[in-house]
Structures are given as structure tokens and as C-alpha cells.
Short mmCIF file of C-alpha atoms and ligand atoms in Angstrom, two decimals:
data_model
loop_
_atom_site.label_atom_id
_atom_site.label_comp_id
_atom_site.label_asym_id
_atom_site.label_seq_id
_atom_site.Cartn_x
_atom_site.Cartn_y
_atom_site.Cartn_z
CA MET G 1 -0.14 -0.06 -0.11
CA GLN G 2 1.33 3.17 -1.15
CA ILE G 3 0.05 6.75 -0.54
CA THR G 4 0.94 9.98 -2.51
CA ALA G 5 -0.51 13.41 -0.90
CA VAL G 6 -1.34 16.35 -2.58
CA LEU G 7 -1.07 19.41 0.01
CA GLY G 8 -1.53 23.05 -0.10
CA ALA G 9 1.50 25.03 0.99
CA SER G 10 -0.44 28.41 1.40
CA TYR G 11 -3.73 29.38 2.48
CA GLY G 12 -5.85 26.97 0.41
CA ASP G 13 -7.17 27.83 -3.21
CA GLU G 14 -3.62 26.79 -4.78
CA GLY G 15 -4.88 24.63 -7.33
CA LYS G 16 -5.05 21.19 -5.59
CA GLY G 17 -8.41 20.16 -7.06
CA LYS G 18 -6.58 20.53 -10.83
CA VAL G 19 -3.61 18.73 -9.72
CA VAL G 20 -5.32 15.71 -8.13
CA HIS G 21 -7.69 15.54 -11.13
CA SER G 22 -4.97 15.37 -13.66
CA LEU G 23 -2.98 12.71 -11.38
CA ALA G 24 -6.27 10.86 -10.72
CA LYS G 25 -6.33 9.59 -14.24
CA LEU G 26 -3.07 7.80 -14.14
CA ASP G 27 -3.29 3.94 -13.74
CA THR G 28 -0.80 4.27 -10.96
CA PHE G 29 -3.54 5.46 -8.52
CA THR G 30 -6.24 3.33 -7.58
CA HIS G 31 -8.19 5.09 -5.02
CA VAL G 32 -8.58 8.80 -4.08
CA ILE G 33 -9.11 10.29 -0.37
CA ARG G 34 -10.03 13.35 1.00
CA PHE G 35 -8.75 13.45 4.76
CA ASN G 36 -9.67 16.77 6.31
CA GLY G 37 -11.76 19.60 6.04
CA SER G 38 -15.55 19.64 4.59
CA GLY G 39 -18.02 21.38 2.31
CA ASN G 40 -15.79 24.71 3.25
CA ALA G 41 -13.35 23.39 0.37
CA GLY G 42 -14.17 24.30 -3.21
CA HIS G 43 -11.97 22.59 -6.06
CA THR G 44 -12.69 23.80 -9.53
CA ILE G 45 -12.01 20.98 -11.87
CA TYR G 46 -12.29 20.78 -15.83
CA HIS G 47 -13.19 17.40 -17.17
CA ASN G 48 -13.85 16.71 -20.60
CA GLY G 49 -14.23 20.31 -21.33
CA LYS G 50 -16.75 20.94 -18.60
CA LYS G 51 -15.99 22.94 -15.63
CA TYR G 52 -17.18 21.18 -12.07
CA ALA G 53 -17.07 22.56 -8.43
CA THR G 54 -16.57 20.07 -6.18
CA HIS G 55 -16.64 20.67 -2.32
CA LEU G 56 -16.69 16.87 -0.37
CA VAL G 57 -16.58 14.49 -3.06
CA PRO G 58 -12.84 13.27 -4.07
CA ALA G 59 -11.70 13.41 -7.84
CA GLY G 60 -11.55 9.77 -8.19
CA VAL G 61 -15.25 9.52 -9.36
CA PHE G 62 -14.29 11.41 -12.77
CA TYR G 63 -12.31 8.16 -13.59
CA GLY G 64 -14.48 5.48 -11.79
CA LYS G 65 -11.95 5.04 -9.10
CA PRO G 66 -12.85 4.47 -5.44
CA SER G 67 -13.14 7.68 -3.71
CA ILE G 68 -13.27 8.16 -0.10
CA ILE G 69 -14.04 10.76 2.50
CA GLY G 70 -11.86 9.96 5.37
CA SER G 71 -12.10 9.90 9.27
CA GLY G 72 -10.52 13.50 9.34
CA CYS G 73 -13.42 15.24 7.54
CA VAL G 74 -16.75 16.56 8.46
CA LEU G 75 -19.64 16.40 6.29
CA ASN G 76 -23.14 17.62 5.92
CA PRO G 77 -24.99 14.66 4.49
CA ASN G 78 -27.77 17.00 2.77
CA LYS G 79 -25.09 19.07 1.24
CA LEU G 80 -23.02 15.66 -0.06
CA ILE G 81 -26.05 14.44 -1.35
CA GLU G 82 -26.92 17.40 -3.32
CA GLU G 83 -23.18 17.58 -4.62
CA ILE G 84 -23.61 13.85 -5.76
CA GLU G 85 -27.09 14.70 -7.58
CA VAL G 86 -25.58 17.58 -9.45
CA LEU G 87 -22.37 15.54 -10.49
CA GLU G 88 -24.42 12.78 -11.68
CA ALA G 89 -27.01 14.61 -13.37
CA ALA G 90 -23.79 16.14 -15.18
CA GLY G 91 -23.04 12.83 -16.38
CA VAL G 92 -20.53 11.60 -13.47
CA PRO G 93 -21.38 8.67 -11.85
CA VAL G 94 -20.56 9.14 -7.91
CA ARG G 95 -22.65 6.62 -6.21
CA PRO G 96 -20.72 3.46 -7.23
CA TRP G 97 -17.57 4.75 -6.18
CA LEU G 98 -18.26 6.85 -2.95
CA LYS G 99 -17.00 5.32 0.44
CA ILE G 100 -17.40 7.22 3.88
CA ALA G 101 -14.99 6.37 6.74
CA TYR G 102 -17.41 5.28 9.60
CA ASN G 103 -15.91 7.52 12.08
CA ALA G 104 -15.90 10.70 9.59
CA HIS G 105 -18.27 13.07 11.78
CA ILE G 106 -21.52 14.86 10.75
CA ILE G 107 -22.07 18.43 10.27
CA THR G 108 -25.77 19.49 11.71
CA ASP G 109 -28.19 21.88 11.48
CA ASP G 110 -27.15 23.28 14.61
CA HIS G 111 -23.57 23.46 13.44
CA LEU G 112 -24.73 25.67 10.67
CA LYS G 113 -26.62 27.99 12.70
CA ILE G 114 -23.50 28.55 14.93
CA ASP G 115 -21.37 29.16 11.86
CA ASN G 116 -23.91 31.19 10.23
CA GLN G 117 -23.51 33.78 13.08
CA ASP G 118 -19.72 34.20 12.69
CA VAL G 119 -18.08 37.44 11.75
CA SER G 120 -14.94 37.46 13.28
CA ILE G 121 -13.10 34.67 11.27
CA GLY G 122 -14.64 35.06 8.18
CA THR G 123 -15.52 31.23 7.85
CA THR G 124 -17.39 29.60 4.64
CA LYS G 125 -20.47 29.18 7.06
CA GLN G 126 -20.47 25.64 6.37
CA GLY G 127 -20.65 24.29 9.97
CA ASN G 128 -17.15 23.26 9.50
CA GLY G 129 -15.67 24.75 12.81
CA PRO G 130 -18.72 23.92 15.21
CA ALA G 131 -18.67 20.30 14.03
CA TYR G 132 -14.96 19.61 14.96
CA ALA G 133 -15.87 21.32 18.30
CA ASP G 134 -18.49 19.02 18.98
CA LYS G 135 -16.06 15.89 17.78
CA TYR G 136 -13.39 16.93 20.25
CA LEU G 137 -16.02 17.43 22.87
CA ARG G 138 -17.03 13.66 22.37
CA LYS G 139 -20.70 14.56 21.49
CA GLY G 140 -20.39 14.65 17.84
CA ILE G 141 -22.29 12.10 15.60
CA ARG G 142 -20.42 9.81 13.42
CA ALA G 143 -21.23 9.07 9.81
CA GLU G 144 -22.06 5.39 10.61
CA LYS G 145 -25.10 6.77 12.60
CA ILE G 146 -26.74 8.46 9.44
CA LYS G 147 -29.27 6.23 7.59
CA GLU G 148 -29.02 7.80 4.08
CA LEU G 149 -24.96 7.31 4.52
CA GLU G 150 -25.28 3.52 5.14
CA SER G 151 -24.36 2.43 1.75
CA PHE G 152 -21.21 4.15 1.55
CA ILE G 153 -19.65 3.52 4.93
CA VAL G 154 -16.37 1.63 5.25
CA ASP G 155 -13.62 1.01 7.87
CA LEU G 156 -10.41 2.41 6.41
CA TYR G 157 -8.37 -0.43 8.41
CA ASP G 158 -10.52 -3.07 6.28
CA GLU G 159 -10.28 -1.41 3.05
CA PHE G 160 -6.31 -0.84 2.98
CA TYR G 161 -4.77 -3.13 5.62
CA ILE G 162 -6.90 -6.27 4.97
CA LYS G 163 -8.50 -5.77 1.35
CA ASN G 164 -6.64 -3.70 -0.81
CA THR G 165 -3.15 -4.17 0.46
CA THR G 166 -1.76 -3.24 -3.00
CA ALA G 167 -3.50 0.17 -3.30
CA HIS G 168 -1.93 3.33 -4.63
CA ILE G 169 -4.12 6.02 -2.66
CA LEU G 170 -4.22 9.59 -3.90
CA ALA G 171 -4.66 11.83 -1.08
CA GLU G 172 -6.21 15.30 -1.84
CA GLY G 173 -5.63 17.70 1.13
CA ALA G 174 -8.16 20.53 1.82
CA GLN G 175 -7.13 24.03 2.72
CA GLY G 176 -3.34 24.59 3.28
CA TYR G 177 -0.62 24.67 5.78
CA LEU G 178 -1.16 28.29 6.56
CA LEU G 179 -4.75 27.71 7.59
CA ASP G 180 -3.82 24.68 9.90
CA ILE G 181 -5.34 25.03 13.21
CA ASP G 182 -2.32 25.24 14.59
CA SER G 183 -0.50 27.87 12.27
CA LYS G 184 0.83 31.02 13.67
CA ASN G 185 -2.51 32.82 11.75
CA TYR G 186 -4.67 31.37 14.45
CA PRO G 187 -7.62 32.40 14.80
CA PHE G 188 -7.76 33.27 11.18
CA VAL G 189 -7.21 29.55 10.44
CA THR G 190 -9.49 26.55 9.71
CA SER G 191 -10.39 23.95 12.51
CA SER G 192 -8.70 21.15 10.92
CA HIS G 193 -4.97 20.42 10.45
CA CYS G 194 -3.79 20.32 6.78
CA GLY G 195 -0.46 18.75 6.86
CA ILE G 196 0.64 15.22 6.48
CA GLY G 197 0.02 14.45 10.15
CA SER G 198 -3.77 14.89 9.54
CA LEU G 199 -3.51 12.41 6.76
CA LEU G 200 -1.75 9.89 8.68
CA ASN G 201 -4.45 10.47 11.47
CA ASN G 202 -6.90 8.82 9.27
CA GLY G 203 -5.54 5.46 9.76
CA PHE G 204 -2.36 5.05 7.80
CA ARG G 205 1.16 4.27 8.58
CA HIS G 206 3.64 6.64 7.75
CA GLN G 207 5.98 3.79 5.99
CA ASP G 208 3.13 3.92 3.34
CA LEU G 209 3.94 7.77 2.23
CA LYS G 210 5.46 7.55 -1.04
CA GLU G 211 5.51 11.30 -2.27
CA ILE G 212 4.32 14.59 -0.79
CA ILE G 213 3.47 16.91 -3.68
CA CYS G 214 2.84 20.67 -2.72
CA VAL G 215 1.04 22.97 -4.32
CA ILE G 216 0.73 26.83 -4.50
CA LYS G 217 0.32 29.58 -6.67
CA GLY G 218 2.77 32.43 -8.22
CA TYR G 219 1.30 34.64 -5.89
CA ASP G 220 -0.81 34.28 -2.45
CA THR G 221 -4.38 34.73 -1.83
CA TYR G 222 -6.28 34.72 1.42
CA VAL G 223 -10.16 34.65 2.13
CA GLY G 224 -11.31 35.81 5.58
CA ALA G 225 -11.82 38.48 8.25
CA LYS G 226 -7.96 39.46 8.38
CA ASN G 227 -6.52 42.12 6.38
CA PHE G 228 -4.05 40.69 3.95
CA GLN G 229 -4.05 42.67 0.51
CA SER G 230 -2.26 46.16 0.72
CA PRO G 231 -4.93 48.62 -0.16
CA SER G 232 -2.56 50.95 -2.11
CA ASP G 233 -0.81 48.53 -4.58
CA HIS G 234 -3.01 48.30 -7.61
CA MET G 235 -0.94 45.46 -9.19
CA LEU G 236 -2.79 43.30 -6.37
CA ASP G 237 -5.96 44.00 -7.55
CA ARG G 238 -4.88 43.18 -11.41
CA ILE G 239 -3.72 40.02 -10.24
CA CYS G 240 -6.84 39.47 -8.59
CA GLU G 241 -9.12 40.17 -11.64
CA TYR G 242 -6.87 38.40 -14.12
CA GLY G 243 -6.56 35.35 -11.77
CA GLN G 244 -10.29 35.60 -11.31
CA GLU G 245 -9.79 35.06 -7.49
CA TYR G 246 -13.15 34.49 -6.42
CA GLY G 247 -14.29 31.84 -3.85
CA VAL G 248 -15.65 28.25 -5.37
CA THR G 249 -17.63 27.95 -2.18
CA THR G 250 -18.80 31.45 -1.08
CA GLY G 251 -17.97 33.57 -4.13
CA ARG G 252 -16.08 36.01 -2.01
CA ARG G 253 -13.24 38.28 -3.08
CA ARG G 254 -9.88 36.57 -2.17
CA GLN G 255 -7.23 38.95 -1.02
CA VAL G 256 -4.10 39.00 -2.92
CA ASN G 257 -0.37 39.41 -2.16
CA TYR G 258 2.94 38.64 -3.86
CA LEU G 259 4.22 34.95 -3.09
CA ASN G 260 5.79 35.00 0.14
CA ILE G 261 9.25 33.48 0.01
CA SER G 262 9.88 33.18 3.74
CA GLU G 263 6.58 31.43 4.42
CA LEU G 264 6.87 29.20 1.22
CA ASN G 265 10.30 27.91 2.65
CA LYS G 266 8.88 27.09 6.09
CA SER G 267 5.81 25.28 4.83
CA LEU G 268 7.72 23.25 2.32
CA LYS G 269 10.36 22.33 4.80
CA MET G 270 7.61 21.37 7.23
CA LEU G 271 5.10 19.52 4.58
CA GLY G 272 8.10 17.47 3.84
CA CYS G 273 7.58 18.42 0.14
CA THR G 274 9.07 16.37 -2.57
CA GLN G 275 7.70 17.81 -5.56
CA LEU G 276 6.08 21.45 -6.04
CA ILE G 277 3.75 22.60 -8.36
CA VAL G 278 3.30 26.14 -9.12
CA ASN G 279 0.10 27.17 -10.60
CA LYS G 280 -1.37 30.20 -12.40
CA MET G 281 2.11 31.30 -13.73
CA ASP G 282 0.18 32.56 -16.71
CA ILE G 283 -1.40 35.32 -14.67
CA LEU G 284 1.83 36.53 -13.91
CA LYS G 285 3.18 36.47 -17.28
CA ASP G 286 0.31 38.04 -18.94
CA LEU G 287 0.89 40.97 -16.19
CA ASP G 288 4.85 40.57 -16.74
CA CYS G 289 4.74 41.04 -12.65
CA TRP G 290 7.75 38.95 -10.87
CA LYS G 291 7.53 40.35 -7.32
CA VAL G 292 7.52 38.32 -3.92
CA LEU G 293 7.78 39.06 -0.55
CA MET G 294 10.97 38.29 1.35
CA ASN G 295 11.16 39.25 5.16
CA ASN G 296 7.80 41.22 4.66
CA GLU G 297 9.35 43.44 2.02
CA VAL G 298 8.42 43.59 -1.75
CA VAL G 299 11.20 42.46 -3.94
CA ASP G 300 10.95 42.86 -7.58
CA LEU G 301 12.76 39.94 -9.57
CA HIS G 302 12.20 41.79 -12.73
CA THR G 303 12.13 38.58 -14.94
CA GLU G 304 10.37 35.20 -15.16
CA ASP G 305 13.68 33.35 -15.18
CA ARG G 306 14.85 35.17 -11.82
CA PHE G 307 11.40 34.57 -10.42
CA LYS G 308 11.28 30.65 -11.10
CA ALA G 309 15.08 30.48 -9.98
CA LYS G 310 14.07 31.62 -6.84
CA ILE G 311 11.31 29.32 -5.98
CA LEU G 312 13.58 26.45 -7.14
CA GLU G 313 16.02 27.50 -4.84
CA VAL G 314 13.68 27.37 -1.78
CA ALA G 315 11.79 24.17 -2.88
CA GLY G 316 15.13 22.32 -3.12
CA CYS G 317 12.98 19.54 -5.03
CA PRO G 318 11.69 19.15 -8.72
CA VAL G 319 9.04 22.12 -9.58
CA LYS G 320 6.66 22.15 -12.01
CA PHE G 321 5.39 25.65 -13.36
CA SER G 322 1.78 25.77 -14.61
CA TYR G 323 0.41 27.97 -17.30
CA SER G 324 -2.73 26.38 -17.81
CA PRO G 325 -6.15 25.98 -15.62
CA TYR G 326 -6.66 22.69 -17.44
CA ASP G 327 -3.47 20.85 -16.89
CA ILE G 328 -0.29 20.81 -14.93
P1 IMP W 6 -13.79 27.63 7.87
O1 IMP W 6 -12.94 26.59 7.19
O2 IMP W 6 -15.13 27.51 7.14
O3 IMP W 6 -13.94 27.55 9.43
O4 IMP W 6 -13.05 29.03 7.80
C1 IMP W 6 -12.30 29.44 8.31
C2 IMP W 6 -11.10 29.95 7.71
O5 IMP W 6 -10.64 29.23 6.60
C3 IMP W 6 -11.81 31.60 6.64
O6 IMP W 6 -10.80 32.32 6.33
C4 IMP W 6 -12.05 30.77 5.24
O7 IMP W 6 -12.14 31.47 4.26
C5 IMP W 6 -10.83 29.97 5.03
N1 IMP W 6 -11.10 28.60 4.29
C6 IMP W 6 -11.67 27.77 4.54
N2 IMP W 6 -11.81 26.68 3.63
C7 IMP W 6 -11.17 27.16 2.61
C8 IMP W 6 -10.49 26.77 1.30
O8 IMP W 6 -11.09 25.76 0.66
N3 IMP W 6 -9.95 27.59 0.58
C9 IMP W 6 -9.54 28.70 0.91
N4 IMP W 6 -9.72 29.15 2.18
C10 IMP W 6 -10.49 28.23 2.83
MG1 MG W 7 -10.67 26.15 -2.62
#
């Protein structure tokens, strides 16, 4: 059994969905799993020329591969059923492939009510935080208790350590390292862990980890209540417009800043990155903007080559630069 993880090294919205979708078609991968977060996530996926937005359903369904919602996730059954129906109506069979860990937790109407009152964090209002809170208070409800989910329920130990012991799982992270609950950005974070430990806690052994692919964009974006974008720098607004930086789940405008090289250095190191994918290079190329942040100062690297060289230097591993929303 082997696992390849795809993790966000920034504030989410790095384009992990696209990366996972393009890897999931490879014969190498037999299963796809989501291991953290909930419907707060939004993945934009282009499949056979059509655009899809997924929130909870792992990208394996696009290729008829078993797709698992792991125990580290929390899920709203109504929203999940809605997502399944939308995908199936668009011609993507989901029900034959979807599996849910019996010990994933449920987002209830009460969780939604509480999250809808949030103003200070700027959550996605999907009930994510309150569901994790109840899980850790040990008064949560597990997926195995929900009648409508019965047919999807599995035990990941049985799936991968008894039945499919030669599986190669593609693990699809949600959010990113800088939104991890223990990040220094607390409280402006999500309520789950977004690193590799989070994946292992779904019931996997560290020996089974094969590769850790980290994903970023050529610039940073953040959506939430804190100030992130300098209001006087109009280039950042142009990046936002060219990059169409609006949330998949909430439609909110994302705040934009130049790629923070100092933070990237730390994220990649702590995620154990073995391969880096840099998305949305086309946006920077269109604007001919090659600025980064280093030690909180804007530094203009002037050329695409120098920009790429800086990222390669920090990554210390193979790096792919992507100039297209459709492939890596
Ligand atoms: P929550 O996860 O809905 O509680 O939101 C907490 C913070 O994480 C807010 O700043 C959200 O905008 C952010 N967040 C949650 N999910 C995503 C995501 O998939 N992409 C980007 N930001 C996210
Ligand atoms: Mg997203």
C-alpha cells in the first residue's frame, strides 16, 4: 500500500483540485481520498471540457476510481447528497465509487446555525468549526449513525490493510498549511490540520507515504476576516481580476499578495515536500509581474527566469510551473 499526498502549502485555493484531477487519471493511482475539512473546500475541476465545482466528493469519481471521505473530514449529509446529484446529473457517476469512513463526523443544522453567526473569522459558514468542536467535545455524531449514508460506510483499516493491500492512494488535501488550526495565523485559520499528520491520522502508517506533492500559486491569496492585501498596490487588484480570485464555495473576493518566499520556505520544509507545483504562472506572465515578499518586503525579481530560480532555490526539489487551468 502506498500513498501520494497533494497538500496546499499556502492559504488554500492553490489549485489542488486541478492537480489531483490530472493525477487521478493515471493508472498508478487506484483510490482517491479526502482526509480533512468539509464542504468549506471548493475545488474547480475541468473534465472533458466541462467545468465542475466539487466540495466534498474526491476527484477519483471522474475516472471511476473508489473515492473516500476519510475520518478526518466532517460532512453535511444534505450538502453531500446535493453534490452527488449535481455531479450525476452532469454525467459523472458518484454513488458506485463513493465511500465514507464510519468515523467521519457529521455537520448538523445546529452547527450550521452557529457558524452562520460568525463575523470575526470570516468562515465559509458550512458548519465546519462547530462540527470539529463537537467531535473533540465527544458529543459529535459519526457518519455510521446516518441512515442515508449507510451504503457508503467503510472502515479504512479493512479497506487498505486487509482488502486492498496493494492500493496506491492519491490523498487530496483541503485548505493549506497556513490555514492549519495550529498555524501562527490562529484564529484566522480553519478547524482542521492541513499537514501530513492529518492524513496519517485517518488511519495510515507513515511507512506507506511515497510522495508529498505541494501546491502553490505564483502569488498568495487569502479569504477571511483579517487584512491581507495592501490597499494601495493596484497591481494586486489586477492579479485578482486576471486570476479570477473569487471563492468556489462562497463567491467571496480573495485578498491577494505577492508570493511570500519566507513563508513558502517554512511550509515546504515542514510539509516534507518532495515535488512542488506552482499554478497560475500564466497570470503573472500576462501582467509581467515578478514580485515576491521576502522578510515582509516587496522584492521585484524583474524576470520570469529569476522568479522561477528563486522558487527552485527555496523548494530544493523538482518544481513544475503551470500556465494553464486545465493541466499541470
Ligand atoms: P472555515 O474553514 O469555514 O471555518 O473557515 C475558516 C477560514 O478558512 C476562513 O478564512 C475561510 O475563508 C478559510 N477557508 C476554509 N476553507 C477554505 C478553502 O477551501 N479555501 C480557502 N480558504 C478556506
Ligand atoms: Mg478552494
